């Protein structure tokens, strides 16, 4: 039997109001989307200001929801860790015994390094931390990859400052508001970071692909081979990222370029550390103020 052509909800006023409200919500959403699309195309600065204002409003809500979700999600893993703690303890004790000799050698090398630096009177430059903030959200399905921090200009966060996590570099601050900041992640196509290979110091560039991975490209004059497992850290070139921060590990073999995965994954982190730029911009050169010339004394008649 063919379905009837009349799809009216009958005599139920509740169903009729529900259909009407659904149409109104859909029409309002289409209008708002069209206005935002036109604003982003015609007036990007105004759209950026509106986006920062919305981030200021939604950041506290996202922080609360993220905290509750992380707490609920940690319950099963906490139970599993409690059950497996005996085996993990034994494995860690065995690993500690195996690494003891390597630790003693590293300690001796560190002592020699400090002594030589003192003899040469070399001063190391260390990037100072600004604030530790929570990563409340990050884009996971778009080709553009950003994250939002619940700290902004009121906490000392400024545009261009590097952001790192426990595992390695996350990205850099792109936009700031009073209590929130937008972070450009390493995997974004607009992100380019100077790096070097740990085993031989070969310079390279780590550029985001937009799909969760990173392209590592050699900048050396000679042909370079990349092998699986090659580790790259920041080189300090460019004056933004401090040196020796882990960035990525190569996944497959390549020649002059290869695909790598970043150590720090923004969607799995709760907190991040914002640091000052490694080499901040120099202060403006003061303009000398001309000194007035003394007036010549008038000749007496």
C-alpha positions as a Markdown table, in Angstrom:
| # | Residue | x | y | z |
|---|---|---|---|---|
| 1 | Unk | 0.0 | 0.0 | 0.0 |
| 2 | Unk | 1.4 | 3.4 | -1.0 |
| 3 | Unk | 2.1 | 5.9 | 1.9 |
| 4 | Unk | -0.4 | 8.7 | 2.1 |
| 5 | Unk | 0.6 | 12.1 | 0.5 |
| 6 | Unk | -0.6 | 14.0 | 3.6 |
| 7 | Unk | 2.3 | 14.2 | 6.0 |
| 8 | Unk | 0.7 | 16.6 | 8.5 |
| 9 | Unk | 1.2 | 15.6 | 12.2 |
| 10 | Unk | -2.5 | 15.3 | 12.7 |
| 11 | Unk | -4.4 | 17.2 | 15.4 |
| 12 | Unk | -1.5 | 17.1 | 17.9 |
| 13 | Unk | -0.6 | 20.7 | 18.7 |
| 14 | Unk | 2.6 | 19.5 | 20.3 |
| 15 | Unk | 3.8 | 17.8 | 17.1 |
| 16 | Unk | 2.8 | 20.8 | 15.0 |
| 17 | Unk | 4.8 | 23.2 | 17.3 |
| 18 | Unk | 7.7 | 20.8 | 17.2 |
| 19 | Unk | 7.8 | 20.8 | 13.4 |
| 20 | Unk | 7.5 | 24.6 | 13.3 |
| 21 | Unk | 10.3 | 25.1 | 15.9 |
| 22 | Unk | 12.5 | 22.8 | 13.9 |
| 23 | Unk | 12.0 | 24.8 | 10.7 |
| 24 | Unk | 12.7 | 28.1 | 12.6 |
| 25 | Unk | 15.9 | 26.7 | 14.1 |
| 26 | Unk | 17.1 | 25.4 | 10.7 |
| 27 | Unk | 16.3 | 28.7 | 9.0 |
| 28 | Unk | 18.1 | 30.7 | 11.7 |
| 29 | Unk | 21.1 | 28.5 | 11.5 |
| 30 | Unk | 21.3 | 29.0 | 7.8 |
| 31 | Unk | 21.0 | 32.7 | 8.1 |
| 32 | Unk | 23.7 | 32.9 | 10.8 |
| 33 | Unk | 26.0 | 30.7 | 8.7 |
| 34 | Unk | 25.6 | 32.8 | 5.7 |
| 35 | Unk | 26.3 | 36.0 | 7.7 |
| 36 | Unk | 29.5 | 34.5 | 9.2 |
| 37 | Unk | 30.7 | 33.3 | 5.8 |
| 38 | Unk | 30.1 | 36.7 | 4.3 |
| 39 | Unk | 31.8 | 38.4 | 7.2 |
| 40 | Unk | 34.9 | 36.2 | 7.0 |
| 41 | Unk | 35.2 | 36.9 | 3.3 |
| 42 | Unk | 34.5 | 40.7 | 3.3 |
| 43 | Unk | 36.0 | 41.8 | 6.7 |
| 44 | Unk | 38.5 | 39.2 | 8.1 |
| 45 | Unk | 39.6 | 41.5 | 11.0 |
| 46 | Unk | 36.1 | 41.8 | 12.2 |
| 47 | Unk | 35.6 | 38.1 | 11.9 |
| 48 | Unk | 38.8 | 37.5 | 13.9 |
| 49 | Unk | 37.5 | 39.8 | 16.6 |
| 50 | Unk | 34.2 | 38.0 | 16.7 |
| 51 | Unk | 35.9 | 34.6 | 16.8 |
| 52 | Unk | 38.1 | 35.8 | 19.8 |
| 53 | Unk | 35.0 | 37.0 | 21.6 |
| 54 | Unk | 33.3 | 33.7 | 21.1 |
| 55 | Unk | 36.4 | 31.9 | 22.3 |
| 56 | Unk | 36.3 | 34.0 | 25.5 |
| 57 | Unk | 32.8 | 32.9 | 26.2 |
| 58 | Unk | 33.1 | 29.3 | 25.3 |
| 59 | Unk | 36.6 | 28.7 | 26.9 |
| 60 | Unk | 35.3 | 28.4 | 30.5 |
| 61 | Unk | 32.6 | 26.0 | 29.5 |
| 62 | Unk | 35.0 | 23.9 | 27.4 |
| 63 | Unk | 37.4 | 23.8 | 30.4 |
| 64 | Unk | 34.7 | 22.4 | 32.7 |
| 65 | Unk | 33.5 | 19.9 | 30.2 |
| 66 | Unk | 37.0 | 18.8 | 29.4 |
| 67 | Unk | 37.9 | 18.4 | 33.1 |
| 68 | Unk | 34.8 | 16.2 | 33.7 |
| 69 | Unk | 35.4 | 14.2 | 30.6 |
| 70 | Unk | 39.0 | 13.5 | 31.5 |
| 71 | Unk | 38.1 | 12.5 | 35.0 |
| 72 | Unk | 35.4 | 10.0 | 33.8 |
| 73 | Unk | 37.7 | 8.7 | 31.1 |
| 74 | Unk | 40.6 | 8.1 | 33.6 |
| 75 | Unk | 38.5 | 5.8 | 35.8 |
| 76 | Unk | 38.9 | 2.6 | 33.7 |
| 77 | Unk | 42.6 | 3.3 | 33.1 |
| 78 | Unk | 43.1 | 3.9 | 36.8 |
| 79 | Unk | 41.6 | 0.6 | 37.6 |
| 80 | Unk | 43.7 | -1.2 | 35.0 |
| 81 | Unk | 46.9 | 0.5 | 36.3 |
| 82 | Unk | 46.1 | -0.5 | 39.8 |
| 83 | Unk | 45.7 | -4.2 | 38.9 |
| 84 | Unk | 48.9 | -4.2 | 36.8 |
| 85 | Unk | 51.0 | -2.2 | 39.2 |
| 86 | Unk | 53.0 | -5.2 | 40.4 |
| 87 | Unk | 54.2 | -6.2 | 37.0 |
| 88 | Unk | 55.0 | -2.6 | 36.0 |
| 89 | Unk | 57.0 | -2.2 | 39.3 |
| 90 | Unk | 59.1 | -5.3 | 38.5 |
| 91 | Unk | 59.7 | -4.1 | 34.9 |
| 92 | Unk | 60.8 | -0.7 | 36.1 |
| 93 | Unk | 63.2 | -2.1 | 38.6 |
| 94 | Unk | 64.8 | -4.2 | 35.9 |
| 95 | Unk | 65.1 | -1.3 | 33.6 |
| 96 | Unk | 66.6 | 0.9 | 36.3 |
| 97 | Unk | 69.3 | -1.7 | 36.9 |
| 98 | Unk | 70.1 | -1.9 | 33.2 |
| 99 | Unk | 70.3 | 1.9 | 32.8 |
| 100 | Unk | 72.5 | 2.5 | 35.9 |
| 101 | Unk | 75.8 | 2.3 | 34.0 |
| 102 | Unk | 74.5 | 4.6 | 31.3 |
| 103 | Unk | 73.3 | 7.1 | 33.9 |
| 104 | Unk | 76.7 | 7.1 | 35.6 |
| 105 | Unk | 78.4 | 7.8 | 32.2 |
| 106 | Unk | 76.0 | 10.6 | 31.4 |
| 107 | Unk | 76.6 | 12.1 | 34.8 |
| 108 | Unk | 80.3 | 12.2 | 34.2 |
| 109 | Unk | 79.8 | 13.8 | 30.8 |
| 110 | Unk | 77.5 | 16.4 | 32.3 |
| 111 | Unk | 80.1 | 17.3 | 34.9 |
| 112 | Unk | 82.8 | 17.6 | 32.3 |
| 113 | Unk | 80.5 | 19.8 | 30.2 |
| 114 | Unk | 79.8 | 22.2 | 33.1 |
| 115 | Unk | 83.5 | 22.4 | 33.9 |
| 116 | Unk | 84.4 | 23.3 | 30.3 |
| 117 | Unk | 81.6 | 25.9 | 30.1 |
| 118 | Unk | 82.8 | 27.5 | 33.3 |
| 119 | Unk | 86.4 | 27.6 | 31.9 |
| 120 | Unk | 85.2 | 29.2 | 28.6 |
| 121 | Unk | 82.8 | 31.5 | 30.5 |
| 122 | Unk | 79.9 | 30.5 | 28.2 |
| 123 | Unk | 76.4 | 31.6 | 29.2 |
| 124 | Unk | 73.5 | 29.5 | 28.0 |
| 125 | Unk | 70.3 | 31.2 | 27.0 |
| 126 | Unk | 67.2 | 29.4 | 28.3 |
| 127 | Unk | 63.7 | 30.3 | 27.3 |
| 128 | Unk | 61.7 | 31.4 | 30.4 |
| 129 | Unk | 58.2 | 29.9 | 30.9 |
| 130 | Unk | 55.3 | 32.2 | 30.8 |
| 131 | Unk | 52.4 | 30.2 | 32.1 |
| 132 | Unk | 51.1 | 26.6 | 32.3 |
| 133 | Unk | 47.6 | 26.4 | 30.8 |
| 134 | Unk | 45.0 | 23.9 | 29.9 |
| 135 | Unk | 44.4 | 22.8 | 26.3 |
| 136 | Unk | 40.6 | 23.0 | 26.2 |
| 137 | Unk | 40.0 | 22.1 | 22.6 |
| 138 | Unk | 41.7 | 21.2 | 19.3 |
| 139 | Unk | 40.6 | 20.7 | 15.7 |
| 140 | Unk | 40.8 | 17.1 | 14.6 |
| 141 | Unk | 38.8 | 16.8 | 11.4 |
| 142 | Unk | 39.7 | 20.0 | 9.5 |
| 143 | Unk | 42.7 | 20.6 | 7.3 |
| 144 | Unk | 43.6 | 23.6 | 9.5 |
| 145 | Unk | 44.8 | 22.5 | 12.9 |
| 146 | Unk | 44.5 | 24.8 | 15.9 |
| 147 | Unk | 44.1 | 24.5 | 19.7 |
| 148 | Unk | 42.7 | 26.8 | 22.3 |
| 149 | Unk | 44.4 | 27.6 | 25.6 |
| 150 | Unk | 42.6 | 28.9 | 28.7 |
| 151 | Unk | 45.2 | 31.7 | 29.2 |
| 152 | Unk | 45.6 | 34.9 | 27.3 |
| 153 | Unk | 47.2 | 38.4 | 27.4 |
| 154 | Unk | 46.2 | 38.9 | 31.1 |
| 155 | Unk | 48.5 | 35.9 | 32.0 |
| 156 | Unk | 51.4 | 37.2 | 29.8 |
| 157 | Unk | 50.7 | 35.1 | 26.7 |
| 158 | Unk | 51.7 | 36.9 | 23.5 |
| 159 | Unk | 51.6 | 36.2 | 19.7 |
| 160 | Unk | 54.5 | 34.1 | 18.5 |
| 161 | Unk | 55.4 | 32.4 | 21.8 |
| 162 | Unk | 56.2 | 28.7 | 21.5 |
| 163 | Unk | 53.9 | 26.1 | 23.2 |
| 164 | Unk | 55.3 | 22.7 | 24.3 |
| 165 | Unk | 54.1 | 19.7 | 26.3 |
| 166 | Unk | 55.8 | 16.9 | 28.2 |
| 167 | Unk | 56.6 | 14.9 | 25.1 |
| 168 | Unk | 57.7 | 17.8 | 22.8 |
| 169 | Unk | 56.7 | 20.9 | 20.8 |
| 170 | Unk | 53.1 | 21.6 | 20.2 |
| 171 | Unk | 53.1 | 24.8 | 18.2 |
| 172 | Unk | 53.1 | 28.5 | 18.6 |
| 173 | Unk | 50.6 | 31.2 | 19.7 |
| 174 | Unk | 48.7 | 32.7 | 16.8 |
| 175 | Unk | 46.1 | 34.9 | 18.4 |
| 176 | Unk | 45.5 | 36.1 | 22.0 |
| 177 | Unk | 42.5 | 37.3 | 23.9 |
| 178 | Unk | 42.2 | 38.4 | 27.5 |
| 179 | Unk | 41.8 | 34.8 | 28.9 |
| 180 | Unk | 42.3 | 32.6 | 25.9 |
| 181 | Unk | 44.8 | 32.0 | 23.1 |
| 182 | Unk | 44.7 | 30.3 | 19.7 |
| 183 | Unk | 47.6 | 27.9 | 19.0 |
| 184 | Unk | 48.9 | 27.0 | 15.5 |
| 185 | Unk | 49.8 | 23.3 | 15.8 |
| 186 | Unk | 52.8 | 21.7 | 14.2 |
| 187 | Unk | 50.6 | 19.6 | 11.9 |
| 188 | Unk | 48.9 | 22.6 | 10.3 |
| 189 | Unk | 50.0 | 23.3 | 6.7 |
| 190 | Unk | 51.0 | 26.9 | 7.7 |
| 191 | Unk | 53.5 | 25.6 | 10.3 |
| 192 | Unk | 57.2 | 25.4 | 9.5 |
| 193 | Unk | 59.8 | 24.7 | 12.2 |
| 194 | Unk | 63.6 | 24.6 | 11.8 |
| 195 | Unk | 64.9 | 21.3 | 13.2 |
| 196 | Unk | 68.0 | 19.1 | 13.2 |
| 197 | Unk | 68.6 | 15.4 | 13.4 |
| 198 | Unk | 69.9 | 14.2 | 16.8 |
| 199 | Unk | 72.4 | 11.6 | 15.5 |
| 200 | Unk | 74.4 | 13.9 | 13.2 |
| 201 | Unk | 73.0 | 17.4 | 13.5 |
| 202 | Unk | 71.7 | 17.6 | 9.9 |
| 203 | Unk | 69.5 | 20.7 | 9.5 |
| 204 | Unk | 66.0 | 20.3 | 8.1 |
| 205 | Unk | 62.5 | 21.9 | 8.1 |
| 206 | Unk | 59.4 | 20.3 | 9.6 |
| 207 | Unk | 56.3 | 21.4 | 7.8 |
| 208 | Unk | 52.7 | 20.4 | 8.7 |
| 209 | Unk | 50.6 | 18.4 | 6.2 |
| 210 | Unk | 47.1 | 19.0 | 7.6 |
| 211 | Unk | 46.4 | 15.2 | 8.0 |
| 212 | Unk | 48.1 | 14.7 | 11.4 |
| 213 | Unk | 51.6 | 14.1 | 10.0 |
| 214 | Unk | 54.7 | 16.2 | 9.3 |
| 215 | Unk | 56.9 | 16.5 | 6.2 |
| 216 | Unk | 60.6 | 16.7 | 7.1 |
| 217 | Unk | 62.7 | 18.2 | 4.3 |
| 218 | Unk | 66.4 | 18.5 | 4.3 |
| 219 | Unk | 68.1 | 21.8 | 3.7 |
| 220 | Unk | 71.6 | 20.4 | 3.3 |
| 221 | Unk | 73.4 | 20.9 | 0.0 |
| 222 | Unk | 74.2 | 17.2 | -0.4 |
| 223 | Unk | 71.7 | 14.4 | -0.9 |
| 224 | Unk | 70.3 | 13.1 | 2.5 |
| 225 | Unk | 68.7 | 9.8 | 3.4 |
| 226 | Unk | 66.1 | 9.6 | 6.0 |
| 227 | Unk | 65.6 | 6.3 | 8.0 |
| 228 | Unk | 62.7 | 5.1 | 10.1 |
| 229 | Unk | 63.2 | 6.2 | 13.7 |
| 230 | Unk | 65.3 | 9.3 | 13.0 |
| 231 | Unk | 64.5 | 11.8 | 15.7 |
| 232 | Unk | 64.4 | 15.6 | 15.0 |
| 233 | Unk | 64.5 | 18.4 | 17.6 |
| 234 | Unk | 64.3 | 22.1 | 17.3 |
| 235 | Unk | 67.6 | 23.8 | 16.2 |
| 236 | Unk | 67.0 | 27.3 | 17.6 |
| 237 | Unk | 67.3 | 28.9 | 14.2 |
| 238 | Unk | 64.8 | 31.6 | 13.5 |
| 239 | Unk | 64.6 | 33.0 | 17.0 |
| 240 | Unk | 61.2 | 31.6 | 18.1 |
| 241 | Unk | 61.6 | 28.0 | 19.3 |
| 242 | Unk | 64.3 | 27.1 | 21.9 |
| 243 | Unk | 66.8 | 24.4 | 20.8 |
| 244 | Unk | 66.6 | 20.7 | 21.7 |
| 245 | Unk | 62.8 | 20.4 | 22.0 |
| 246 | Unk | 61.6 | 17.0 | 20.6 |
| 247 | Unk | 59.6 | 17.6 | 17.4 |
| 248 | Unk | 59.0 | 14.4 | 15.4 |
| 249 | Unk | 60.2 | 10.9 | 14.5 |
| 250 | Unk | 60.5 | 9.7 | 10.9 |
| 251 | Unk | 58.1 | 6.9 | 10.0 |
| 252 | Unk | 59.4 | 5.6 | 6.6 |
| 253 | Unk | 62.6 | 5.8 | 4.6 |
| 254 | Unk | 63.0 | 8.7 | 2.2 |
| 255 | Unk | 65.5 | 10.7 | 0.1 |
| 256 | Unk | 65.8 | 14.4 | 0.8 |
| 257 | Unk | 62.3 | 14.3 | 2.4 |
| 258 | Unk | 60.2 | 11.9 | 4.5 |
| 259 | Unk | 57.0 | 11.7 | 6.6 |
| 260 | Unk | 57.2 | 11.9 | 10.4 |
| 261 | Unk | 54.9 | 11.9 | 13.4 |
| 262 | Unk | 55.1 | 14.6 | 16.0 |
| 263 | Unk | 55.9 | 13.5 | 19.6 |
| 264 | Unk | 53.2 | 15.8 | 21.2 |
| 265 | Unk | 49.6 | 15.2 | 20.3 |
| 266 | Unk | 47.3 | 18.1 | 21.2 |
| 267 | Unk | 44.2 | 16.0 | 21.5 |
| 268 | Unk | 45.7 | 13.8 | 24.2 |
| 269 | Unk | 47.2 | 16.6 | 26.3 |
| 270 | Unk | 45.6 | 18.3 | 29.3 |
| 271 | Unk | 48.2 | 21.0 | 30.0 |
| 272 | Unk | 50.8 | 22.9 | 27.9 |
| 273 | Unk | 53.6 | 25.2 | 28.8 |
| 274 | Unk | 53.9 | 28.6 | 27.1 |
| 275 | Unk | 57.5 | 29.9 | 26.8 |
| 276 | Unk | 59.0 | 33.2 | 25.8 |
| 277 | Unk | 60.5 | 33.4 | 22.4 |
| 278 | Unk | 64.1 | 32.2 | 22.3 |
| 279 | Unk | 65.4 | 35.4 | 20.8 |
| 280 | Unk | 62.9 | 38.2 | 21.3 |
| 281 | Unk | 62.8 | 41.1 | 19.0 |
| 282 | Unk | 65.4 | 43.8 | 19.8 |
| 283 | Unk | 64.0 | 47.1 | 21.3 |
| 284 | Unk | 63.6 | 49.9 | 18.9 |
| 285 | Unk | 66.7 | 52.1 | 18.4 |
| 286 | Unk | 66.2 | 55.4 | 20.2 |
| 287 | Unk | 66.1 | 58.4 | 18.0 |
| 288 | Unk | 68.6 | 61.0 | 19.2 |
| 289 | Unk | 67.0 | 64.3 | 20.1 |
| 290 | Unk | 69.0 | 67.3 | 18.6 |
| 291 | Unk | 70.4 | 69.6 | 21.2 |
| 292 | Unk | 69.4 | 73.2 | 20.7 |
| 293 | Unk | 72.3 | 75.5 | 19.7 |
| 294 | Unk | 73.1 | 78.3 | 22.0 |
| 295 | Unk | 71.9 | 81.7 | 20.8 |
| 296 | Unk | 74.6 | 84.0 | 19.6 |
| 297 | Unk | 75.0 | 87.1 | 21.8 |
| 298 | Unk | 73.9 | 90.3 | 20.3 |
| 299 | Unk | 76.6 | 92.9 | 19.5 |
| 300 | Unk | 76.4 | 96.1 | 21.4 |
| 301 | Unk | 76.0 | 99.2 | 19.3 |
